XYZ file of C-alpha atoms in Angstrom:
756
model
C 39.244 12.640 59.746
C 39.731 12.388 56.060
C 37.564 9.679 54.413
C 38.522 7.809 51.192
C 36.213 6.323 48.513
C 37.487 3.845 45.893
C 37.565 4.666 42.218
C 38.083 2.392 39.274
C 41.077 3.541 37.627
C 41.172 4.032 33.693
C 38.292 5.234 31.623
C 35.172 4.081 32.982
C 33.340 4.568 29.588
C 35.889 2.149 28.338
C 33.639 -0.597 29.872
C 31.406 0.398 26.811
C 34.054 1.085 24.143
C 33.266 -0.508 20.651
C 35.410 -0.446 17.807
C 33.559 -0.085 14.490
C 36.373 -2.139 12.837
C 35.894 -5.943 12.420
C 34.931 -8.368 9.862
C 32.555 -11.424 9.540
C 32.173 -13.277 6.317
C 29.128 -12.833 4.543
C 28.281 -14.925 1.279
C 25.372 -14.720 -1.458
C 25.293 -16.685 -4.491
C 28.823 -17.944 -3.964
C 30.196 -14.368 -3.737
C 31.964 -13.235 -0.488
C 31.361 -9.461 0.132
C 34.870 -7.530 0.585
C 33.253 -4.991 3.009
C 29.882 -6.319 4.335
C 29.378 -3.509 6.796
C 29.494 -0.536 4.539
C 26.055 0.173 5.399
C 24.383 0.227 1.977
C 23.642 3.160 -0.195
C 20.319 4.676 -1.136
C 21.063 8.386 -2.869
C 24.940 8.371 -2.890
C 26.812 11.536 -4.595
C 30.547 11.002 -5.826
C 33.462 13.501 -5.574
C 37.051 12.798 -5.767
C 40.113 14.144 -4.007
C 43.500 12.837 -2.887
C 43.067 11.583 0.874
C 46.338 10.317 1.711
C 48.719 12.468 -0.349
C 49.898 9.756 -2.567
C 49.188 11.737 -5.805
C 46.098 9.528 -6.625
C 42.520 10.724 -6.668
C 40.504 8.902 -4.237
C 36.757 8.381 -3.809
C 34.264 10.137 -1.455
C 30.838 8.892 -1.255
C 28.055 11.255 0.417
C 24.657 9.672 0.602
C 22.217 12.506 0.826
C 19.466 10.189 2.365
C 21.190 10.197 5.821
C 24.401 12.484 5.501
C 26.779 9.490 5.614
C 30.344 10.164 4.493
C 32.288 6.843 3.178
C 36.081 7.263 1.964
C 37.855 4.954 -0.317
C 41.389 4.853 -1.403
C 42.323 4.341 -4.949
C 44.400 1.328 -5.305
C 44.758 0.598 -8.991
C 42.750 0.640 -12.099
C 39.041 0.967 -11.004
C 39.750 -0.638 -7.651
C 38.818 1.348 -4.519
C 39.527 0.285 -1.145
C 37.261 1.220 1.852
C 39.332 3.396 4.318
C 37.113 4.849 6.849
C 40.070 6.198 8.858
C 39.508 9.582 6.669
C 35.596 10.058 7.103
C 35.744 11.774 10.611
C 37.865 14.776 8.881
C 34.877 15.898 6.919
C 32.484 18.270 8.639
C 28.958 17.463 9.183
C 26.991 18.057 5.737
C 23.408 17.873 4.700
C 21.824 17.187 1.387
C 24.852 18.166 -0.751
C 28.743 17.233 -0.945
C 30.563 19.179 -3.700
C 34.335 19.729 -4.029
C 35.837 22.612 -6.031
C 38.888 24.858 -5.455
C 37.615 28.002 -4.259
C 40.500 30.139 -3.876
C 42.846 28.448 -6.467
C 45.344 27.274 -3.944
C 45.366 23.671 -5.231
C 43.073 22.182 -2.492
C 39.691 21.304 -3.133
C 37.235 23.063 -0.811
C 33.875 21.513 0.378
C 30.332 23.170 -0.603
C 27.148 22.126 1.256
C 24.219 23.681 2.810
C 22.139 24.075 5.954
C 18.621 22.646 6.674
C 17.164 25.781 5.514
C 19.044 25.518 2.011
C 21.628 28.412 2.621
C 25.166 27.524 0.985
C 28.014 26.651 3.419
C 31.519 26.639 2.370
C 34.328 24.797 4.134
C 37.956 25.875 3.087
C 40.344 23.341 2.674
C 43.277 24.151 4.992
C 45.274 20.727 5.123
C 48.895 21.227 5.700
C 49.720 17.447 6.494
C 49.098 14.477 3.863
C 46.388 12.235 5.251
C 45.033 14.794 7.995
C 42.279 16.707 6.361
C 41.450 20.289 7.832
C 38.323 22.368 6.889
C 37.209 25.905 8.208
C 33.692 26.719 8.115
C 33.195 30.022 6.183
C 29.761 30.040 7.197
C 26.474 30.810 5.330
C 27.330 32.642 1.910
C 25.610 35.719 0.063
C 25.230 36.954 -3.372
C 25.578 40.359 -4.579
C 22.191 41.290 -6.192
C 21.774 43.503 -9.033
C 19.921 46.705 -7.357
C 21.903 49.838 -7.450
C 24.190 50.681 -4.503
C 21.488 52.890 -2.942
C 19.093 49.996 -2.330
C 19.000 48.991 1.232
C 19.746 45.391 0.701
C 22.594 44.529 -1.475
C 23.458 40.930 -0.543
C 20.793 38.232 -0.184
C 21.448 34.742 1.300
C 22.802 32.161 -1.500
C 19.941 29.616 -0.933
C 19.263 26.243 -2.900
C 15.540 26.609 -1.953
C 15.074 23.052 -3.225
C 18.023 21.379 -1.696
C 16.156 18.290 -0.616
C 15.423 17.306 -4.445
C 17.868 19.429 -6.645
C 21.581 18.925 -7.583
C 23.262 22.108 -8.462
C 26.711 22.485 -10.330
C 29.549 23.853 -8.643
C 32.611 24.606 -10.954
C 34.591 27.000 -13.019
C 31.818 27.211 -15.967
C 33.413 29.914 -17.949
C 37.014 28.857 -17.313
C 38.161 32.358 -15.981
C 39.909 30.530 -12.882
C 37.240 31.065 -10.363
C 34.148 28.994 -9.113
C 30.588 29.411 -10.622
C 27.327 28.150 -9.230
C 24.378 26.936 -11.127
C 20.955 26.501 -9.377
C 17.497 25.207 -10.599
C 14.956 27.992 -10.626
C 11.793 25.958 -10.008
C 9.445 28.948 -10.369
C 10.738 30.045 -13.811
C 11.861 26.639 -15.019
C 15.362 27.905 -15.763
C 18.925 27.742 -14.283
C 20.416 30.846 -12.568
C 24.137 31.191 -12.553
C 25.993 32.835 -9.548
C 29.383 33.876 -10.744
C 32.384 34.508 -8.577
C 33.660 38.156 -9.959
C 37.267 37.544 -8.534
C 38.667 37.382 -11.878
C 36.870 40.226 -13.259
C 37.729 42.410 -10.349
C 41.318 41.305 -10.209
C 41.107 40.472 -6.596
C 43.527 38.275 -4.678
C 42.626 34.177 -4.994
C 41.452 34.699 -1.319
C 38.596 37.114 -1.919
C 35.450 36.025 -3.734
C 32.056 37.337 -4.217
C 29.284 35.798 -5.870
C 26.887 37.574 -8.219
C 23.535 36.584 -9.736
C 24.821 36.990 -13.521
C 22.479 34.701 -15.642
C 18.764 34.333 -14.802
C 18.647 31.818 -17.795
C 21.758 29.875 -18.371
C 21.941 28.348 -21.740
C 19.241 30.400 -23.003
C 16.626 27.427 -22.664
C 13.866 26.350 -20.325
C 11.986 23.315 -19.510
C 8.354 23.066 -19.653
C 6.179 21.313 -17.186
C 6.212 18.354 -19.503
C 9.973 17.903 -19.191
C 10.712 18.984 -22.674
C 13.420 21.492 -23.425
C 12.782 24.789 -25.170
C 15.889 25.942 -26.854
C 16.472 29.545 -27.912
C 13.816 31.048 -25.343
C 13.278 31.793 -21.866
C 10.276 31.621 -19.648
C 11.488 34.428 -18.001
C 10.633 37.524 -20.615
C 9.394 41.094 -20.404
C 5.797 41.918 -21.782
C 6.985 42.599 -25.219
C 8.603 39.463 -25.537
C 12.340 40.227 -25.303
C 14.569 38.256 -23.156
C 15.633 40.017 -20.254
C 19.498 40.931 -20.759
C 22.357 39.007 -19.401
C 23.773 40.862 -16.482
C 27.303 41.905 -15.846
C 29.542 42.179 -12.852
C 28.847 45.391 -10.800
C 31.733 47.736 -10.050
C 31.104 48.252 -6.277
C 11.875 22.315 -7.491
C 13.396 19.386 -8.624
C 16.221 18.784 -10.951
C 19.883 17.577 -11.199
C 22.287 18.835 -13.524
C 26.033 17.966 -14.309
C 28.364 19.290 -16.819
C 31.214 17.823 -19.089
C 33.267 19.494 -22.097
C 32.764 16.646 -24.396
C 34.286 18.160 -27.347
C 37.064 20.059 -25.606
C 36.085 23.208 -27.293
C 36.275 25.197 -23.856
C 32.558 25.123 -23.119
C 30.604 22.691 -21.214
C 27.970 20.141 -22.285
C 24.940 20.273 -19.819
C 23.166 17.001 -18.793
C 19.558 17.208 -16.935
C 17.311 14.846 -15.186
C 14.253 15.809 -13.371
C 12.357 14.549 -10.709
C 9.659 11.861 -11.452
C 11.389 11.017 -14.623
C 13.798 8.437 -15.867
C 14.993 10.710 -18.844
C 18.376 12.223 -18.959
C 18.750 15.123 -21.439
C 22.154 16.228 -22.792
C 22.416 19.921 -24.149
C 25.248 20.917 -26.563
C 26.838 23.944 -25.792
C 27.441 26.251 -29.005
C 29.134 29.179 -27.085
C 32.301 28.148 -28.776
C 31.095 27.131 -32.026
C 29.339 30.368 -32.622
C 31.626 32.683 -30.590
C 28.819 33.552 -28.441
C 29.389 35.913 -25.335
C 27.148 33.550 -23.331
C 26.554 29.861 -22.887
C 23.929 29.152 -25.372
C 22.398 25.466 -25.865
C 21.962 24.538 -29.349
C 20.829 20.911 -29.366
C 19.037 18.405 -27.228
C 19.804 14.784 -27.139
C 17.820 12.166 -25.165
C 19.656 9.196 -26.461
C 22.250 9.077 -23.549
C 24.432 7.781 -21.898
C 24.952 5.012 -24.709
C 24.459 5.783 -28.411
C 20.719 5.119 -29.747
C 19.753 4.138 -26.348
C 18.259 6.495 -23.658
C 18.499 5.802 -19.990
C 15.780 4.158 -18.157
C 17.200 2.581 -15.084
C 15.505 4.454 -12.472
C 13.716 7.703 -11.498
C 15.370 10.906 -10.969
C 19.051 10.060 -11.834
C 21.984 12.356 -11.049
C 25.533 11.964 -12.902
C 29.128 12.261 -11.878
C 31.909 12.822 -14.123
C 34.900 11.342 -12.316
C 37.881 9.290 -13.015
C 36.890 5.654 -12.075
C 39.658 3.934 -13.902
C 43.336 4.930 -14.464
C 43.065 6.577 -17.928
C 42.719 10.254 -18.837
C 38.909 10.326 -19.792
C 36.218 10.814 -17.328
C 33.862 7.801 -16.730
C 30.299 8.419 -15.739
C 28.553 7.415 -12.581
C 24.721 7.619 -12.201
C 22.767 7.216 -8.932
C 19.365 8.255 -7.425
C 19.030 11.907 -6.652
C 15.893 11.800 -4.340
C 16.357 11.853 -0.552
C 13.736 8.671 -0.062
C 11.711 6.525 -1.949
C 14.251 5.900 -4.673
C 15.627 2.834 -6.372
C 17.903 1.159 -3.509
C 19.514 -1.854 -4.777
C 21.466 -2.062 -7.959
C 21.211 1.674 -8.286
C 24.796 2.837 -8.902
C 25.675 2.409 -12.697
C 29.091 2.734 -13.724
C 29.635 3.822 -17.434
C 33.314 3.632 -18.655
C 34.375 6.200 -21.236
C 35.954 4.140 -24.098
C 36.064 6.958 -26.446
C 38.255 9.697 -27.148
C 39.287 13.313 -25.451
C 36.747 14.782 -28.150
C 34.306 12.241 -28.732
C 33.147 10.151 -25.444
C 31.620 6.636 -25.806
C 30.068 5.362 -22.512
C 29.635 1.781 -21.949
C 27.794 0.124 -19.201
C 30.289 -1.678 -17.088
C 28.004 -2.785 -14.033
C 24.927 -1.632 -12.038
C 26.436 -1.996 -8.457
C 29.523 0.028 -8.575
C 30.788 0.417 -4.924
C 27.716 -1.244 -3.495
C 28.962 -4.711 -4.900
C 31.257 -4.540 -2.142
C 28.734 -4.788 0.870
C 25.322 -6.175 1.820
C 22.300 -3.719 0.924
C 18.895 -4.971 1.662
C 17.406 -1.591 0.178
C 16.476 0.573 3.121
C 15.380 0.269 6.576
C 17.116 -2.642 7.525
C 16.633 -4.113 11.056
C 18.544 -7.071 12.357
C 17.837 -9.675 15.058
C 19.486 -13.154 15.841
C 18.039 -16.764 16.358
C 19.358 -20.253 16.006
C 17.097 -21.187 13.409
C 18.667 -24.669 12.630
C 19.552 -25.372 16.268
C 22.906 -26.129 15.516
C 24.283 -24.062 18.540
C 25.403 -20.678 16.697
C 23.245 -17.845 15.874
C 21.717 -17.041 12.512
C 20.583 -13.568 11.269
C 17.187 -12.241 10.451
C 17.303 -8.929 8.767
C 13.991 -6.948 7.967
C 13.912 -4.174 5.238
C 11.802 -2.681 2.715
C 13.256 -4.795 -0.038
C 13.909 -1.944 -2.303
C 11.380 0.903 -2.795
C 11.203 0.813 -6.505
C 10.029 -2.718 -6.378
C 7.880 -2.910 -3.197
C 6.771 0.871 -2.777
C 7.160 0.677 0.645
C 4.014 -1.430 1.064
C 5.261 -4.830 2.176
C 8.476 -5.244 4.074
C 10.317 -8.471 3.999
C 12.704 -10.570 6.387
C 15.785 -12.164 4.889
C 17.640 -15.035 6.569
C 21.572 -15.516 6.462
C 22.354 -18.883 8.127
C 25.354 -19.112 10.186
C 27.646 -21.696 8.382
C 30.510 -21.138 10.725
C 30.640 -21.763 14.387
C 29.491 -19.686 17.637
C 33.178 -18.465 17.869
C 33.456 -17.908 14.214
C 30.461 -17.137 12.438
C 30.235 -17.077 8.823
C 26.963 -16.042 7.169
C 25.295 -17.466 3.974
C 22.195 -16.086 2.316
C 19.244 -18.464 2.502
C 16.226 -16.664 1.654
C 14.823 -13.129 1.128
C 11.326 -14.251 2.358
C 11.796 -16.088 5.655
C 8.498 -14.913 7.162
C 5.885 -14.901 4.516
C 2.446 -13.480 5.357
C -0.643 -12.500 3.465
C -0.607 -9.243 5.501
C 1.382 -6.098 4.342
C 3.516 -4.831 7.287
C 5.952 -1.860 7.129
C 8.950 -0.404 8.856
C 9.436 -3.844 10.443
C 11.677 -4.120 13.487
C 12.058 -7.668 14.548
C 13.221 -9.164 17.948
C 13.601 -12.576 19.340
C 12.782 -14.117 22.450
C 10.496 -16.386 24.588
C 7.548 -14.361 24.790
C 5.116 -17.051 25.715
C 7.421 -18.495 28.419
C 7.286 -22.213 26.959
C 11.159 -22.528 26.810
C 11.741 -21.772 23.037
C 12.433 -18.506 20.875
C 9.819 -16.847 19.401
C 9.815 -13.636 16.718
C 7.908 -10.496 17.316
C 7.587 -7.855 14.682
C 6.960 -4.098 15.415
C 5.223 -2.310 12.672
C 4.889 1.285 11.456
C 0.920 1.151 12.613
C 2.398 0.508 16.287
C 1.358 -2.895 16.341
C 3.336 -6.171 17.488
C 3.016 -9.271 15.293
C 3.829 -12.758 16.814
C 5.246 -15.856 15.306
C 5.136 -18.576 17.599
C 7.734 -21.179 17.567
C 5.742 -24.504 17.616
C 8.920 -26.857 17.284
C 9.468 -27.074 21.018
C 12.851 -26.831 22.908
C 15.997 -27.927 21.255
C 14.471 -28.219 18.076
C 14.956 -26.172 14.702
C 12.521 -23.309 14.594
C 9.241 -23.811 13.328
C 7.541 -20.577 13.235
C 3.819 -20.035 13.117
C 1.798 -16.741 12.527
C -0.476 -16.076 15.924
C -1.267 -12.594 16.155
C -0.840 -9.237 14.204
C -1.908 -7.375 17.584
C -0.382 -9.018 20.409
C -0.859 -6.065 22.813
C -4.384 -5.182 21.926
C -3.076 -1.601 22.838
C -4.978 1.681 21.924
C -2.231 3.786 20.862
C -1.959 7.357 21.591
C -0.935 10.175 18.946
C 2.656 9.540 18.003
C 2.710 5.873 19.161
C 3.529 4.354 16.094
C 6.455 2.421 14.637
C 6.847 -0.014 17.378
C 10.194 -1.572 18.112
C 9.759 -4.472 20.628
C 12.291 -5.803 23.133
C 11.544 -8.960 25.372
C 12.885 -8.744 28.788
C 11.638 -9.833 32.344
C 12.031 -6.611 33.955
C 10.357 -7.212 37.161
C 12.040 -10.472 37.555
C 8.639 -12.515 38.241
C 9.821 -15.102 35.664
C 7.345 -13.866 33.139
C 8.594 -12.041 30.211
C 7.779 -8.417 29.766
C 7.842 -5.913 26.756
C 9.552 -2.950 26.255
C 8.427 -1.120 23.375
C 10.238 1.947 21.247
C 7.888 4.146 19.528
C 8.253 6.936 16.778
C 7.910 9.716 19.478
C 11.287 8.545 20.855
C 9.724 7.197 23.998
C 9.808 3.484 25.453
C 6.553 2.076 26.685
C 6.586 -0.720 29.153
C 4.028 -3.651 29.207
C 4.113 -6.209 32.202
C 3.638 -9.884 31.171
C 0.981 -11.510 32.963
C 0.763 -15.125 31.629
C 3.142 -17.703 33.034
C 2.798 -20.070 29.842
C 0.426 -20.078 27.005
C -0.923 -17.208 25.099
C 0.819 -14.157 26.411
C -0.863 -11.277 27.897
C 0.286 -7.962 28.750
C -0.932 -4.894 31.210
C 0.490 -1.461 30.134
C 2.302 0.364 32.917
C 3.812 3.668 31.057
C 4.830 5.200 27.688
C 7.878 7.055 29.312
C 9.703 4.289 30.920
C 12.844 5.656 32.693
C 12.325 8.935 30.858
C 14.610 7.621 27.935
C 14.397 9.458 24.806
C 15.817 8.638 21.471
C 14.892 12.415 20.221
C 17.533 14.890 18.941
C 18.095 18.003 21.132
C 17.806 21.200 18.996
C 19.224 24.361 20.144
C 19.138 25.804 16.680
C 15.567 26.364 16.649
C 13.256 28.635 18.726
C 12.202 27.491 20.894
C 14.960 24.893 21.792
C 13.998 21.136 22.808
C 13.718 17.838 21.502
C 12.401 16.739 17.954
C 9.086 15.339 17.904
C 10.291 11.887 16.868
C 13.000 9.621 17.606
C 12.303 6.159 16.324
C 13.612 4.409 19.635
C 14.641 1.034 19.398
C 15.251 -0.691 22.670
C 17.931 -3.349 23.476
C 18.637 -5.038 26.583
C 22.174 -6.416 27.356
C 24.977 -7.130 29.794
C 27.588 -5.093 27.882
C 30.605 -5.676 30.119
C 29.964 -9.305 31.536
C 29.333 -7.806 35.048
C 25.975 -9.635 35.623
C 24.148 -6.103 35.148
C 22.039 -5.508 32.266
C 22.203 -2.221 30.366
C 19.552 -0.407 28.098
C 20.706 0.485 24.736
C 18.417 2.769 22.706
C 18.959 3.195 18.939
C 17.944 6.530 17.627
C 16.883 8.063 14.372
C 19.519 10.784 14.484
C 22.541 8.078 14.357
C 23.695 7.786 17.750
C 23.155 5.129 20.533
C 22.122 6.146 23.955
C 22.895 4.025 26.795
C 21.056 3.885 30.281
C 21.916 2.176 33.396
C 18.419 0.883 34.547
C 19.394 -1.715 37.203
C 17.604 -0.846 40.463
C 15.872 2.278 38.915
C 12.108 2.436 38.939
C 10.288 3.009 35.606
C 9.444 6.237 36.952
C 12.910 7.543 37.208
C 14.285 10.089 34.793
C 17.607 8.846 33.676
C 20.391 10.682 32.104
C 21.666 8.992 28.872
C 25.141 7.809 28.404
C 26.153 8.806 24.816
C 29.864 7.943 24.718
C 29.528 4.124 24.427
C 30.641 3.584 20.739
C 33.830 4.843 19.577
C 35.816 4.146 16.488
C 39.544 3.849 16.554
C 42.328 4.282 13.832
C 45.961 4.691 15.204
C 45.895 7.646 17.836
C 42.496 8.973 16.464
C 39.413 8.082 18.836
C 35.978 9.372 17.837
C 32.283 8.790 17.700
C 31.568 7.464 14.336
C 28.973 8.942 11.816
C 27.039 5.770 11.131
C 23.771 7.033 9.711
C 19.983 7.424 10.186
C 17.657 5.035 11.963
C 20.068 2.995 13.836
C 18.524 -0.236 14.661
C 20.914 -2.598 16.921
C 21.210 -6.169 17.647
C 23.198 -7.159 20.533
C 24.501 -10.542 20.796
C 27.757 -12.420 21.622
C 29.000 -13.667 18.110
C 32.251 -14.976 19.184
C 31.948 -16.623 22.321
C 33.823 -14.433 24.644
C 30.519 -13.527 26.600
C 30.980 -9.805 25.529
C 28.220 -9.104 23.038
C 28.973 -7.431 19.670
C 26.542 -5.084 18.183
C 25.017 -5.187 14.503
C 23.182 -2.168 13.369
C 20.460 -1.785 10.564
C 19.982 1.517 9.309
C 18.072 3.900 6.939
C 20.343 3.149 4.012
C 19.495 -0.643 4.276
C 22.896 -2.135 4.976
C 24.445 -3.450 8.152
C 27.423 -2.007 10.326
C 29.249 -3.978 13.062
C 30.974 -2.748 16.229
C 33.059 -5.232 18.561
C 33.746 -4.545 22.172
C 37.077 -3.484 23.345
C 36.321 -4.417 26.903
C 39.077 -7.264 27.054
C 41.666 -4.540 26.506
C 40.634 -2.377 29.557
C 42.715 -2.499 32.656
C 40.939 -1.789 35.928
C 42.420 -0.727 38.995
C 41.459 1.237 42.271
C 42.950 4.450 43.802
C 41.518 6.562 46.719
C 39.266 9.629 46.617
C 39.270 12.282 49.256
C 35.710 12.926 50.297
C 36.490 16.397 51.440
C 36.919 17.487 47.661
C 34.306 15.178 46.422
C 31.623 17.603 45.100
C 27.961 16.683 44.610
C 25.963 19.060 42.424
C 22.185 19.474 42.928
C 20.332 21.753 40.577
C 18.182 23.797 40.339
C 18.203 24.495 43.984
C 15.354 25.610 44.923
C 13.400 23.055 42.752
C 10.154 23.561 41.149
C 8.951 20.269 39.470
C 12.444 18.336 39.321
C 16.002 18.474 39.979
C 19.203 16.755 38.817
C 22.045 14.821 41.066
C 25.389 15.507 39.113
C 28.179 13.468 40.274
C 32.019 14.384 39.123
C 32.812 10.602 39.498
C 30.700 7.778 37.855
C 32.593 4.772 39.019
C 30.760 3.787 42.202
C 27.469 2.697 42.924
C 25.211 5.048 45.005
C 21.938 4.770 46.932
C 19.864 7.805 46.645
C 17.419 8.857 49.599
C 15.426 11.919 49.932
C 14.150 12.763 53.419
C 11.822 15.427 54.791
C 13.315 17.816 57.495
C 11.209 15.602 60.070
C 13.143 12.629 58.627
C 10.269 10.740 56.503
C 11.477 9.060 53.439
C 10.031 10.528 50.275
C 12.321 9.108 47.466
C 14.210 6.240 46.912
C 16.609 5.259 43.910
C 19.866 4.514 43.012
C 22.844 5.983 40.535
C 24.569 2.840 38.873
C 28.290 2.696 38.056
C 28.615 4.578 34.575
C 25.797 7.027 35.506
C 26.811 10.645 35.816
C 23.718 12.307 36.895
C 20.115 11.414 37.934
C 16.951 13.435 37.481
C 14.375 13.359 40.042
C 10.503 14.587 39.836
C 9.716 16.257 43.171
C 5.925 16.752 43.388
C 6.139 17.172 47.091
C 5.155 19.792 49.445
C 7.213 23.025 49.765
C 9.832 23.144 52.218
C 13.501 21.690 52.853
C 14.539 18.258 52.174
C 17.765 16.185 52.701
C 19.314 14.496 49.590
C 21.460 11.589 50.724
C 23.905 9.558 48.742
C 25.614 6.555 49.929
C 28.011 4.080 48.333
C 28.745 0.343 49.090
C 31.005 1.108 51.678
C 28.746 3.307 53.874
C 30.391 6.741 52.781
C 27.818 9.254 52.374
C 27.258 12.599 51.057
C 24.199 14.717 52.055
C 22.971 18.078 50.373
C 19.979 20.211 51.323
C 17.470 20.714 48.720
C 14.604 23.643 48.898
C 11.333 22.716 46.929
C 9.421 25.608 46.157
C 6.459 25.020 43.780
């Protein structure tokens, strides 16, 4: 007899399908933000290229702090419209994003680097406007200056200090091919790697970089950041400068270039880590008919005449066409990866001069970031009906701006919902909603009734691995009145790597007493069982590895392969599809969400994460968005449709928003022939654990494991949406029967050999 099971038709994952488009009004100081959910900016880099084929140069903003790419279409003047539909065309890049035409085909190619600093080039192979396509050419090498008999002629083209430096990539000698200029922290000079295509007469698709100049510009920087012209630190014993090199026939610094006087050579701009100063070096190559670039003058009164820059530490500059005239304007932004100025840190200087005499005038200090909410860094949202008007107000913890707070005392801002529970509108109320004499860092807030008295309290997780409790003393159905009660609610002795607590309030064991699930730096979840019915809450630790959940990134590019040691797990419990069953969502440091179907599972079960829950849709394109590092979600119903939305905080200090597409999903049923229904159990034989893998994840299954004699040794379940279950098997050696059965009584049984 052929048995049939019933399967939900349509993409099951569509039950958890979220669209990263959507708008909620946010207002501060009478200003309504155009794009409140850009996610903020910390250390942005700016490049321009035509994204949609309309002939205008559009804007690409890459934040080197968390590798986020944001794309903006040029509309008119200096107005750029955020257009995220182009972001997914760009490859994954780290630390650096530069655009330059490597092969002279009129298309801008992409230069970036690997974790270890090696230069990576992506060739632009776009054929259709608006559909960018890049080909990875892999790590690049340069031809060294040894004789051909030397056993190594090519070395990796590596930017050793890529986490702090900003090199220049452009045609510096105007010969039609691309050159690279990289700071050498050992000799305090700049090394030029030249593409010798033009000198060799090669075709445009052939290129080779050679180390051509160990002391570009014939100057060096002292440890005091002063420029020494007409000399180089790298000299022979006799004091003569090592000669410049020619093509062969077989720490921290930022730099940028612009031909200010249009004489054919490029002026150079320098800034150094730990300093706010910018130095402009005038190039005398054309003036004195020199064979090589030679810097002849240093100007520290830049960018405005008679005024030196003093806005923030370690600036980097970008000469781009912000407005629609023919002159390049100047953007200055922090160049460091972290611990930088994080608000009002993108300075736009309009060039009001002439082609041969630029004159930069400061227009604004919040270019692009003016469009969005930006709290500084490490933003973390939570929701609470503060004024008891029936809708949810928003709390956002952040570091406030490192240059102001030095990361020593986080703040919690309040945005009040002045709209409704179906059409929220948020207005800034205060940047210091939870004042305290203590200095809490890396705050992760959550709200809930932790003392079981019927009103909502506030908890803060801190970098030290503590839970801070603010009790709501107002009572039920009254505006919230918070009182500080404890900075160590759990009284728990942390183990190594159990820091950066992120609490979530949830009655897991359904005993009417709220428990705590706590995410940690090590990527795990700890579970603390609530013990007090009403009053000052007390907890008992149960596990530091709940459900086997992990927020860590899997690395197969290292040896040995495995999970990263950190994850910064942020747990949130919510019924994502309004089916009465709550799911566990875990925010991670590496920028993706993990979904676990914990219903009917023991804390000791090792669950397999579902990472396909959040998608971004633009027309026919569907893809997982690149949101940014250190995702901190808040999951609540903001529009009254019973399906929760998601608000994300992140490393860059802003917010992003995702709305569920659940209402658009059509659900039906179709039969499945159990004779072709395969269940995979591996490894078999098993040693310490095994995995049950299902080809169809649209049914609920009970899982039982019996000995050959019929004794039950394990009981669990595989929920709708789960593709697999990992099981620990610390049992005696022998044969076991693994039985999975659905709610209709249909059963599949597999044999398992356990051999310790």
